[in-house]
Amino acid sequence: MENFDFYAPTYFAFGQNKESEVGKLVKQFGGTKVLIHYGGGSVVKSGLLDRVKKALDAERIPYCELGGVMPNPRSGLVYQGIELCKKESIDFILAVGGGSTIDSSKAIAAGVVYDGDFWDFYEGKRIENALPIGTVLTIAAAGSEGSPDSVITKEEGMLKRGASGNAIRPKFSVLNPALTQTLPAYQTACGITDIIAHLYERYLTNTAEVECTDRLIEALIMTMVHEGPRVIENPNNYDARANIMWAGMVAHNNICGVGRSQDWTSHNLEHELSAEYDCAHGAGLAVVMPAVFTYTMSHDVKRFATIARRVWNVEEADDETAAKAGIEALKTYLKGIGMPLTFAELGAKKADIEKLAHTACYGDGSGSGFVYGFTTMSEEDVIKVYNLML
Ligand code: NZQ
Ligand code: ZN
């Protein structure tokens, strides 16, 4: 195991009706004037936004609102949010929604206290300072409620990139699994897929002797394998939703990723797809993961065989056969919860592959020409991987 520092001081309020405590939580973490940031309207329709406002009113905390965050959140609204916060002297940002809303809130929070262009952070500058953020989560998926990360798409060139820093870890996150019961089945499944990807991309490591985090990851994937079909079959299964929601947080606040190198190849290749075709991140990952795993399997067949046996109950004695069977089991599972498995199902085009691979490797010109992770992929490798998704 490698040396590490791990500091993840988010306060979690988990369970039924916990959103009623949001006013007290904002106060506890020093907020005196709040920006409520939300998405395309699901929180208006469900009545959650009104309940959140009531909770702030009860503590006499003033607020402004900024809705309209799109899935795969855009830079344009971030700039608007930064201006609004400055004009209104906002000192706390409350994200009410999914990963997109939380990520947009994080970008605004970092941008308000920064003299330059917030996009600098999405080109590699570490976020050291930000307004405090709280979240009320409505979908178990991205893990942004406990992560130090934010992913934004720059409209100019449709470049989707991530930024990081402990300063944007939420001060608190309200996790009420019942709030996820209004999700369409497809979005629930996209979330489940994203959570599984966050686990696999940590499992695929080049660090030896990491049994503790290996075992945590295996347990969490097994939880998703168990709970996924149950929640697709019965969207009102509170307990299944509760287990998925907590697994989604644990999968991505990096408690499972410390002390080990991590992969992120699938996420990098997927971000090109959701930037180009505006598909759901989880759906993109369902198409990308099996292709990336098949391409990189030979780098460490043993690792793929181990996860196949421990998580997918594969019994083959030969490592390569077991590894392949594990990837097939993952595909069968993803298909079973309603995820796409091919480029065509996603609306992606074969003719775009070279362009997608080029952007994955070079970005808008500043990239190194490689995708680094479990293996190092050249542009030629990336083209081959995208071709496996046809
Ligand atoms: O916008 P509204 O109207 O709220 O609708 C959303 C949206 O259409 C809807 N939804 C959310 N909760 C709902 C609901 N509909 C009904 N009932 C509810 N309770 O679901 C749709 C998807 O929402 P979104 O926030 O986009 O989903 P998700 O949480 O999957 O976030 C995806 C974004 O997170 C990024 C992805 O790349 C993508 O841009 N990621 C962020 C990470 C991070 N910050 O740590 C890590 C991830 O790997 C990921 O890359
Ligand atoms: Zn993800």
GROMACS .gro file of C-alpha atoms and ligand atoms in nm:
model
  441
    1MET     CA    1   0.000   0.000   0.000
    2GLU     CA    2   0.121   0.352  -0.080
    3ASN     CA    3   0.139   0.638   0.172
    4PHE     CA    4  -0.166   0.864   0.175
    5ASP     CA    5  -0.344   1.153   0.343
    6PHE     CA    6  -0.720   1.126   0.362
    7TYR     CA    7  -0.938   1.410   0.488
    8ALA     CA    8  -1.309   1.382   0.410
    9PRO     CA    9  -1.495   1.597   0.660
   10THR     CA   10  -1.847   1.594   0.509
   11TYR     CA   11  -2.133   1.568   0.762
   12PHE     CA   12  -2.400   1.324   0.642
   13ALA     CA   13  -2.766   1.348   0.749
   14PHE     CA   14  -2.914   1.022   0.620
   15GLY     CA   15  -3.274   0.898   0.616
   16GLN     CA   16  -3.642   0.983   0.587
   17ASN     CA   17  -3.736   1.354   0.598
   18LYS     CA   18  -3.380   1.462   0.670
   19GLU     CA   19  -3.420   1.753   0.426
   20SER     CA   20  -3.626   1.927   0.695
   21GLU     CA   21  -3.297   1.980   0.885
   22VAL     CA   22  -3.131   2.171   0.603
   23GLY     CA   23  -3.181   2.518   0.758
   24LYS     CA   24  -3.015   2.408   1.082
   25LEU     CA   25  -2.729   2.250   0.888
   26VAL     CA   26  -2.665   2.565   0.683
   27LYS     CA   27  -2.653   2.763   1.008
   28GLN     CA   28  -2.423   2.506   1.173
   29PHE     CA   29  -2.176   2.546   0.887
   30GLY     CA   30  -2.182   2.925   0.892
   31GLY     CA   31  -2.414   3.014   0.603
   32THR     CA   32  -2.595   3.347   0.639
   33LYS     CA   33  -2.709   3.402   0.279
   34VAL     CA   34  -2.766   3.108   0.048
   35LEU     CA   35  -2.777   3.039  -0.324
   36ILE     CA   36  -3.013   2.746  -0.386
   37HIS     CA   37  -2.894   2.580  -0.708
   38TYR     CA   38  -3.104   2.317  -0.886
   39GLY     CA   39  -3.162   2.140  -1.218
   40GLY     CA   40  -3.428   2.116  -1.484
   41GLY     CA   41  -3.731   2.102  -1.258
   42SER     CA   42  -3.762   1.761  -1.092
   43VAL     CA   43  -3.719   1.923  -0.748
   44VAL     CA   44  -3.991   2.177  -0.828
   45LYS     CA   45  -4.230   1.904  -0.941
   46SER     CA   46  -4.163   1.681  -0.640
   47GLY     CA   47  -4.215   1.966  -0.392
   48LEU     CA   48  -3.861   1.923  -0.253
   49LEU     CA   49  -3.758   2.278  -0.342
   50ASP     CA   50  -4.050   2.419  -0.142
   51ARG     CA   51  -3.960   2.201   0.157
   52VAL     CA   52  -3.599   2.319   0.141
   53LYS     CA   53  -3.709   2.684   0.130
   54LYS     CA   54  -3.937   2.626   0.427
   55ALA     CA   55  -3.648   2.479   0.623
   56LEU     CA   56  -3.436   2.788   0.545
   57ASP     CA   57  -3.726   3.022   0.631
   58ALA     CA   58  -3.764   2.847   0.966
   59GLU     CA   59  -3.406   2.950   1.050
   60ARG     CA   60  -3.458   3.299   0.899
   61ILE     CA   61  -3.183   3.240   0.642
   62PRO     CA   62  -3.227   3.453   0.327
   63TYR     CA   63  -3.166   3.296  -0.013
   64CYS     CA   64  -3.166   3.344  -0.392
   65GLU     CA   65  -3.234   3.074  -0.648
   66LEU     CA   66  -3.068   2.961  -0.968
   67GLY     CA   67  -3.225   2.667  -1.150
   68GLY     CA   68  -3.163   2.522  -1.494
   69VAL     CA   69  -2.857   2.300  -1.445
   70MET     CA   70  -2.852   2.050  -1.732
   71PRO     CA   71  -2.726   1.692  -1.705
   72ASN     CA   72  -2.359   1.721  -1.813
   73PRO     CA   73  -2.358   2.073  -1.662
   74ARG     CA   74  -2.237   2.365  -1.873
   75SER     CA   75  -1.993   2.648  -1.808
   76GLY     CA   76  -2.245   2.918  -1.910
   77LEU     CA   77  -2.462   2.870  -1.601
   78VAL     CA   78  -2.152   2.856  -1.381
   79TYR     CA   79  -2.051   3.207  -1.498
   80GLN     CA   80  -2.407   3.327  -1.427
   81GLY     CA   81  -2.395   3.171  -1.080
   82ILE     CA   82  -2.062   3.335  -0.999
   83GLU     CA   83  -2.198   3.679  -1.097
   84LEU     CA   84  -2.516   3.625  -0.896
   85CYS     CA   85  -2.323   3.520  -0.584
   86LYS     CA   86  -2.101   3.827  -0.605
   87LYS     CA   87  -2.395   4.062  -0.662
   88GLU     CA   88  -2.599   3.915  -0.375
   89SER     CA   89  -2.308   3.862  -0.132
   90ILE     CA   90  -2.385   3.492  -0.103
   91ASP     CA   91  -2.174   3.302   0.150
   92PHE     CA   92  -2.314   2.947   0.117
   93ILE     CA   93  -2.426   2.736  -0.181
   94LEU     CA   94  -2.694   2.474  -0.142
   95ALA     CA   95  -2.718   2.220  -0.425
   96VAL     CA   96  -3.059   2.050  -0.447
   97GLY     CA   97  -3.044   1.772  -0.706
   98GLY     CA   98  -2.806   1.524  -0.865
   99GLY     CA   99  -2.438   1.516  -0.952
  100SER     CA  100  -2.480   1.777  -1.225
  101THR     CA  101  -2.632   2.030  -0.986
  102ILE     CA  102  -2.372   1.955  -0.720
  103ASP     CA  103  -2.086   1.988  -0.970
  104SER     CA  104  -2.221   2.316  -1.102
  105SER     CA  105  -2.247   2.439  -0.740
  106LYS     CA  106  -1.887   2.337  -0.673
  107ALA     CA  107  -1.768   2.525  -0.983
  108ILE     CA  108  -1.957   2.837  -0.874
  109ALA     CA  109  -1.821   2.803  -0.518
  110ALA     CA  110  -1.463   2.788  -0.646
  111GLY     CA  111  -1.517   3.062  -0.905
  112VAL     CA  112  -1.664   3.320  -0.666
  113VAL     CA  113  -1.347   3.341  -0.455
  114TYR     CA  114  -1.104   3.325  -0.751
  115ASP     CA  115  -0.976   3.627  -0.943
  116GLY     CA  116  -0.921   3.444  -1.273
  117ASP     CA  117  -1.145   3.233  -1.498
  118PHE     CA  118  -1.299   2.937  -1.309
  119TRP     CA  119  -1.215   2.715  -1.610
  120ASP     CA  120  -0.846   2.728  -1.500
  121PHE     CA  121  -0.942   2.466  -1.239
  122TYR     CA  122  -1.074   2.238  -1.514
  123GLU     CA  123  -0.742   2.267  -1.695
  124GLY     CA  124  -0.548   2.127  -1.400
  125LYS     CA  125  -0.518   2.402  -1.136
  126ARG     CA  126  -0.601   2.257  -0.793
  127ILE     CA  127  -0.895   2.415  -0.606
  128GLU     CA  128  -0.759   2.550  -0.275
  129ASN     CA  129  -1.041   2.783  -0.180
  130ALA     CA  130  -1.420   2.792  -0.226
  131LEU     CA  131  -1.743   2.906  -0.066
  132PRO     CA  132  -1.891   2.635   0.159
  133ILE     CA  133  -2.135   2.397  -0.010
  134GLY     CA  134  -2.419   2.180   0.122
  135THR     CA  135  -2.618   1.927  -0.081
  136VAL     CA  136  -2.960   1.765  -0.080
  137LEU     CA  137  -2.909   1.464  -0.306
  138THR     CA  138  -3.187   1.332  -0.532
  139ILE     CA  139  -3.007   1.057  -0.727
  140ALA     CA  140  -2.753   0.796  -0.618
  141ALA     CA  141  -2.489   0.805  -0.891
  142ALA     CA  142  -2.197   1.046  -0.925
  143GLY     CA  143  -2.091   1.044  -0.559
  144SER     CA  144  -2.035   1.419  -0.579
  145GLU     CA  145  -2.213   1.453  -0.241
  146GLY     CA  146  -1.895   1.326  -0.074
  147SER     CA  147  -1.626   1.379  -0.337
  148PRO     CA  148  -1.367   1.655  -0.389
  149ASP     CA  149  -1.444   1.656  -0.763
  150SER     CA  150  -1.656   1.847  -1.012
  151VAL     CA  151  -1.708   1.779  -1.384
  152ILE     CA  152  -1.817   2.063  -1.616
  153THR     CA  153  -1.860   2.093  -1.993
  154LYS     CA  154  -1.719   2.404  -2.157
  155GLU     CA  155  -1.970   2.507  -2.422
  156GLU     CA  156  -1.701   2.635  -2.653
  157GLY     CA  157  -1.574   2.311  -2.810
  158MET     CA  158  -1.796   2.098  -2.581
  159LEU     CA  159  -1.498   1.995  -2.371
  160LYS     CA  160  -1.594   1.793  -2.061
  161ARG     CA  161  -1.330   1.809  -1.789
  162GLY     CA  162  -1.291   1.758  -1.412
  163ALA     CA  163  -1.147   1.967  -1.129
  164SER     CA  164  -1.054   1.867  -0.775
  165GLY     CA  165  -0.971   1.996  -0.430
  166ASN     CA  166  -1.075   1.929  -0.071
  167ALA     CA  167  -1.214   2.285  -0.059
  168ILE     CA  168  -1.512   2.170  -0.269
  169ARG     CA  169  -1.600   1.868  -0.061
  170PRO     CA  170  -1.951   1.944   0.069
  171LYS     CA  171  -1.967   2.061   0.431
  172PHE     CA  172  -2.282   1.854   0.466
  173SER     CA  173  -2.494   1.628   0.249
  174VAL     CA  174  -2.853   1.531   0.313
  175LEU     CA  175  -2.919   1.179   0.187
  176ASN     CA  176  -3.285   1.078   0.198
  177PRO     CA  177  -3.326   0.760  -0.011
  178ALA     CA  178  -3.700   0.828  -0.046
  179LEU     CA  179  -3.617   1.132  -0.262
  180THR     CA  180  -3.479   0.896  -0.528
  181GLN     CA  181  -3.812   0.711  -0.565
  182THR     CA  182  -3.934   0.959  -0.828
  183LEU     CA  183  -3.647   0.873  -1.065
  184PRO     CA  184  -3.731   0.714  -1.400
  185ALA     CA  185  -3.598   0.353  -1.410
  186TYR     CA  186  -3.344   0.450  -1.676
  187GLN     CA  187  -3.189   0.720  -1.455
  188THR     CA  188  -3.182   0.484  -1.157
  189ALA     CA  189  -2.994   0.229  -1.371
  190CYS     CA  190  -2.755   0.496  -1.501
  191GLY     CA  191  -2.675   0.584  -1.140
  192ILE     CA  192  -2.615   0.221  -1.047
  193THR     CA  193  -2.379   0.185  -1.345
  194ASP     CA  194  -2.184   0.495  -1.248
  195ILE     CA  195  -2.141   0.364  -0.892
  196ILE     CA  196  -2.014   0.031  -1.026
  197ALA     CA  197  -1.771   0.217  -1.254
  198HIS     CA  198  -1.633   0.418  -0.960
  199LEU     CA  199  -1.562   0.089  -0.786
  200TYR     CA  200  -1.409  -0.091  -1.086
  201GLU     CA  201  -1.189   0.206  -1.169
  202ARG     CA  202  -1.040   0.187  -0.822
  203TYR     CA  203  -1.014  -0.191  -0.829
  204LEU     CA  204  -0.799  -0.170  -1.143
  205THR     CA  205  -0.475  -0.076  -0.974
  206ASN     CA  206  -0.107  -0.131  -1.028
  207THR     CA  207  -0.038  -0.119  -0.654
  208ALA     CA  208   0.029  -0.453  -0.485
  209GLU     CA  209  -0.096  -0.568  -0.142
  210VAL     CA  210  -0.414  -0.360  -0.110
  211GLU     CA  211  -0.637  -0.631   0.034
  212CYS     CA  212  -0.833  -0.395   0.263
  213THR     CA  213  -0.951  -0.162  -0.014
  214ASP     CA  214  -0.990  -0.455  -0.259
  215ARG     CA  215  -1.230  -0.620  -0.016
  216LEU     CA  216  -1.424  -0.297   0.048
  217ILE     CA  217  -1.470  -0.252  -0.327
  218GLU     CA  218  -1.579  -0.612  -0.379
  219ALA     CA  219  -1.839  -0.580  -0.101
  220LEU     CA  220  -1.979  -0.262  -0.255
  221ILE     CA  221  -2.004  -0.408  -0.606
  222MET     CA  222  -2.177  -0.714  -0.459
  223THR     CA  223  -2.421  -0.478  -0.286
  224MET     CA  224  -2.499  -0.315  -0.620
  225VAL     CA  225  -2.540  -0.654  -0.788
  226HIS     CA  226  -2.792  -0.749  -0.519
  227GLU     CA  227  -2.983  -0.422  -0.488
  228GLY     CA  228  -2.984  -0.306  -0.854
  229PRO     CA  229  -3.243  -0.550  -0.989
  230ARG     CA  230  -3.453  -0.515  -0.671
  231VAL     CA  231  -3.490  -0.141  -0.716
  232ILE     CA  232  -3.556  -0.167  -1.090
  233GLU     CA  233  -3.832  -0.418  -1.013
  234ASN     CA  234  -3.979  -0.210  -0.732
  235PRO     CA  235  -3.886   0.161  -0.747
  236ASN     CA  236  -4.045   0.215  -0.404
  237ASN     CA  237  -3.817  -0.031  -0.225
  238TYR     CA  238  -3.681   0.212   0.035
  239ASP     CA  239  -3.424  -0.026   0.180
  240ALA     CA  240  -3.276  -0.114  -0.158
  241ARG     CA  241  -3.259   0.258  -0.239
  242ALA     CA  242  -3.098   0.327   0.100
  243ASN     CA  243  -2.824   0.069   0.043
  244ILE     CA  244  -2.759   0.200  -0.308
  245MET     CA  245  -2.746   0.560  -0.187
  246TRP     CA  246  -2.490   0.492   0.083
  247ALA     CA  247  -2.288   0.265  -0.149
  248GLY     CA  248  -2.280   0.549  -0.403
  249MET     CA  249  -2.124   0.782  -0.148
  250VAL     CA  250  -1.873   0.528  -0.014
  251ALA     CA  251  -1.779   0.429  -0.370
  252HIS     CA  252  -1.657   0.776  -0.455
  253ASN     CA  253  -1.546   0.974  -0.149
  254ASN     CA  254  -1.220   0.781  -0.202
  255ILE     CA  255  -1.219   0.574   0.114
  256CYS     CA  256  -1.188   0.278  -0.126
  257GLY     CA  257  -0.919   0.443  -0.337
  258VAL     CA  258  -0.657   0.551  -0.084
  259GLY     CA  259  -0.309   0.399  -0.093
  260ARG     CA  260  -0.345   0.261  -0.444
  261SER     CA  261  -0.311   0.378  -0.804
  262GLN     CA  262  -0.645   0.408  -0.981
  263ASP     CA  263  -0.764   0.362  -1.339
  264TRP     CA  264  -1.018   0.620  -1.474
  265THR     CA  265  -0.967   0.519  -1.838
  266SER     CA  266  -1.337   0.431  -1.873
  267HIS     CA  267  -1.440   0.766  -1.726
  268ASN     CA  268  -1.205   0.957  -1.957
  269LEU     CA  269  -1.333   0.779  -2.268
  270GLU     CA  270  -1.694   0.816  -2.149
  271HIS     CA  271  -1.663   1.190  -2.091
  272GLU     CA  272  -1.594   1.229  -2.465
  273LEU     CA  273  -1.923   1.048  -2.540
  274SER     CA  274  -2.140   1.249  -2.300
  275ALA     CA  275  -1.978   1.572  -2.422
  276GLU     CA  276  -2.037   1.484  -2.791
  277TYR     CA  277  -2.379   1.315  -2.775
  278ASP     CA  278  -2.516   1.450  -2.444
  279CYS     CA  279  -2.595   1.094  -2.330
  280ALA     CA  280  -2.630   1.009  -1.961
  281HIS     CA  281  -2.289   0.950  -1.801
  282GLY     CA  282  -2.393   0.609  -1.660
  283ALA     CA  283  -2.529   0.490  -1.994
  284GLY     CA  284  -2.202   0.588  -2.159
  285LEU     CA  285  -2.008   0.395  -1.897
  286ALA     CA  286  -2.216   0.080  -1.962
  287VAL     CA  287  -2.094   0.091  -2.322
  288VAL     CA  288  -1.735   0.192  -2.241
  289MET     CA  289  -1.643  -0.032  -1.945
  290PRO     CA  290  -1.666  -0.377  -2.110
  291ALA     CA  291  -1.462  -0.252  -2.407
  292VAL     CA  292  -1.190  -0.095  -2.191
  293PHE     CA  293  -1.173  -0.403  -1.966
  294THR     CA  294  -1.149  -0.638  -2.264
  295TYR     CA  295  -0.869  -0.427  -2.414
  296THR     CA  296  -0.669  -0.396  -2.091
  297MET     CA  297  -0.733  -0.747  -1.953
  298SER     CA  298  -0.396  -0.884  -2.062
  299HIS     CA  299  -0.218  -0.614  -1.857
  300ASP     CA  300  -0.315  -0.807  -1.538
  301VAL     CA  301  -0.535  -1.107  -1.610
  302LYS     CA  302  -0.510  -1.218  -1.247
  303ARG     CA  303  -0.683  -0.901  -1.124
  304PHE     CA  304  -0.973  -0.947  -1.366
  305ALA     CA  305  -0.993  -1.318  -1.276
  306THR     CA  306  -1.001  -1.233  -0.905
  307ILE     CA  307  -1.293  -0.990  -0.932
  308ALA     CA  308  -1.472  -1.239  -1.160
  309ARG     CA  309  -1.444  -1.514  -0.899
  310ARG     CA  310  -1.508  -1.304  -0.587
  311VAL     CA  311  -1.788  -1.081  -0.718
  312TRP     CA  312  -1.944  -1.263  -1.012
  313ASN     CA  313  -1.906  -1.619  -0.874
  314VAL     CA  314  -1.715  -1.734  -1.181
  315GLU     CA  315  -1.572  -2.082  -1.122
  316GLU     CA  316  -1.334  -2.130  -1.417
  317ALA     CA  317  -0.987  -2.234  -1.301
  318ASP     CA  318  -0.803  -2.078  -1.595
  319ASP     CA  319  -0.740  -1.706  -1.528
  320GLU     CA  320  -0.802  -1.581  -1.880
  321THR     CA  321  -1.128  -1.776  -1.914
  322ALA     CA  322  -1.240  -1.651  -1.571
  323ALA     CA  323  -1.146  -1.291  -1.652
  324LYS     CA  324  -1.349  -1.300  -1.976
  325ALA     CA  325  -1.644  -1.459  -1.797
  326GLY     CA  326  -1.635  -1.179  -1.539
  327ILE     CA  327  -1.661  -0.914  -1.811
  328GLU     CA  328  -1.949  -1.107  -1.971
  329ALA     CA  329  -2.126  -1.126  -1.632
  330LEU     CA  330  -2.093  -0.751  -1.594
  331LYS     CA  331  -2.246  -0.700  -1.941
  332THR     CA  332  -2.535  -0.934  -1.864
  333TYR     CA  333  -2.600  -0.746  -1.539
  334LEU     CA  334  -2.595  -0.406  -1.711
  335LYS     CA  335  -2.827  -0.524  -1.986
  336GLY     CA  336  -3.059  -0.670  -1.722
  337ILE     CA  337  -3.106  -0.332  -1.553
  338GLY     CA  338  -3.179  -0.167  -1.889
  339MET     CA  339  -2.845  -0.020  -1.991
  340PRO     CA  340  -2.721   0.008  -2.351
  341LEU     CA  341  -2.412  -0.193  -2.451
  342THR     CA  342  -2.329  -0.059  -2.796
  343PHE     CA  343  -2.235   0.267  -2.967
  344ALA     CA  344  -2.555   0.258  -3.174
  345GLU     CA  345  -2.781   0.223  -2.870
  346LEU     CA  346  -2.614   0.531  -2.726
  347GLY     CA  347  -2.659   0.736  -3.044
  348ALA     CA  348  -2.282   0.746  -3.102
  349LYS     CA  349  -2.135   0.721  -3.452
  350LYS     CA  350  -1.854   0.508  -3.591
  351ALA     CA  351  -1.754   0.798  -3.817
  352ASP     CA  352  -1.671   1.009  -3.507
  353ILE     CA  353  -1.428   0.761  -3.351
  354GLU     CA  354  -1.107   0.929  -3.465
  355LYS     CA  355  -1.225   1.267  -3.344
  356LEU     CA  356  -1.335   1.123  -3.006
  357ALA     CA  357  -0.999   0.950  -2.961
  358HIS     CA  358  -0.810   1.265  -3.055
  359THR     CA  359  -0.999   1.478  -2.800
  360ALA     CA  360  -0.956   1.210  -2.532
  361CYS     CA  361  -0.579   1.222  -2.585
  362TYR     CA  362  -0.517   1.588  -2.666
  363GLY     CA  363  -0.818   1.782  -2.527
  364ASP     CA  364  -0.821   2.130  -2.676
  365GLY     CA  365  -0.447   2.104  -2.747
  366SER     CA  366  -0.308   2.090  -2.396
  367GLY     CA  367  -0.326   1.708  -2.354
  368SER     CA  368  -0.023   1.479  -2.349
  369GLY     CA  369  -0.139   1.251  -2.632
  370PHE     CA  370  -0.207   0.963  -2.393
  371VAL     CA  371  -0.483   0.839  -2.162
  372TYR     CA  372  -0.316   0.733  -1.839
  373GLY     CA  373  -0.464   0.481  -1.596
  374PHE     CA  374  -0.439   0.108  -1.539
  375THR     CA  375  -0.249   0.107  -1.870
  376THR     CA  376  -0.116   0.393  -2.081
  377MET     CA  377  -0.316   0.426  -2.402
  378SER     CA  378  -0.203   0.606  -2.715
  379GLU     CA  379  -0.448   0.761  -2.961
  380GLU     CA  380  -0.423   0.441  -3.167
  381ASP     CA  381  -0.517   0.230  -2.862
  382VAL     CA  382  -0.813   0.456  -2.787
  383ILE     CA  383  -0.938   0.421  -3.146
  384LYS     CA  384  -0.924   0.042  -3.106
  385VAL     CA  385  -1.116   0.057  -2.778
  386TYR     CA  386  -1.392   0.274  -2.927
  387ASN     CA  387  -1.414   0.024  -3.213
  388LEU     CA  388  -1.480  -0.254  -2.961
  389MET     CA  389  -1.798  -0.066  -2.861
  390LEU     CA  390  -1.958  -0.101  -3.208
  391NZQ     O1  391  -3.245   1.826  -1.376
  391NZQ     P1  392  -3.357   1.757  -1.308
  391NZQ     O2  393  -3.491   1.806  -1.349
  391NZQ     O3  394  -3.340   1.756  -1.157
  391NZQ     O4  395  -3.356   1.602  -1.359
  391NZQ     C1  396  -3.247   1.515  -1.338
  391NZQ     C2  397  -3.168   1.486  -1.465
  391NZQ     O5  398  -3.251   1.494  -1.579
  391NZQ     C3  399  -3.301   1.379  -1.304
  391NZQ     N1  400  -3.327   1.360  -1.161
  391NZQ     C4  401  -3.237   1.371  -1.059
  391NZQ     N2  402  -3.296   1.337  -0.944
  391NZQ     C5  403  -3.426   1.307  -0.973
  391NZQ     C6  404  -3.446   1.323  -1.112
  391NZQ     N3  405  -3.565   1.299  -1.172
  391NZQ     C7  406  -3.668   1.258  -1.094
  391NZQ     N4  407  -3.655   1.239  -0.960
  391NZQ     C8  408  -3.538   1.261  -0.897
  391NZQ     N5  409  -3.525   1.237  -0.765
  391NZQ     O6  410  -3.199   1.288  -1.342
  391NZQ     C9  411  -3.126   1.342  -1.451
  391NZQ    C10  412  -2.978   1.323  -1.425
  391NZQ     O7  413  -2.933   1.407  -1.322
  391NZQ     P2  414  -2.777   1.435  -1.304
  391NZQ     O8  415  -2.758   1.527  -1.191
  391NZQ     O9  416  -2.718   1.471  -1.435
  391NZQ    O10  417  -2.724   1.286  -1.268
  391NZQ     P3  418  -2.592   1.235  -1.203
  391NZQ    O11  419  -2.598   1.244  -1.056
  391NZQ    O12  420  -2.569   1.103  -1.264
  391NZQ    O13  421  -2.476   1.335  -1.249
  391NZQ    C11  422  -2.410   1.319  -1.369
  391NZQ    C12  423  -2.296   1.417  -1.383
  391NZQ    O14  424  -2.198   1.394  -1.279
  391NZQ    C13  425  -2.069   1.382  -1.339
  391NZQ    C14  426  -2.102   1.320  -1.472
  391NZQ    O15  427  -1.996   1.329  -1.564
  391NZQ    C15  428  -2.223   1.398  -1.515
  391NZQ    O16  429  -2.187   1.522  -1.569
  391NZQ     N6  430  -1.979   1.312  -1.248
  391NZQ    C16  431  -1.937   1.376  -1.138
  391NZQ    C17  432  -1.849   1.320  -1.048
  391NZQ    C18  433  -1.804   1.393  -0.926
  391NZQ     N7  434  -1.832   1.520  -0.915
  391NZQ    O17  435  -1.739   1.338  -0.837
  391NZQ    C19  436  -1.795   1.187  -1.068
  391NZQ    C20  437  -1.867   1.109  -1.171
  391NZQ    O18  438  -1.781   1.010  -1.220
  391NZQ    C21  439  -1.925   1.183  -1.284
  391NZQ    O19  440  -1.828   1.203  -1.388
  392ZN      ZN  441  -1.883   0.853  -1.282
   0.00000   0.00000   0.00000
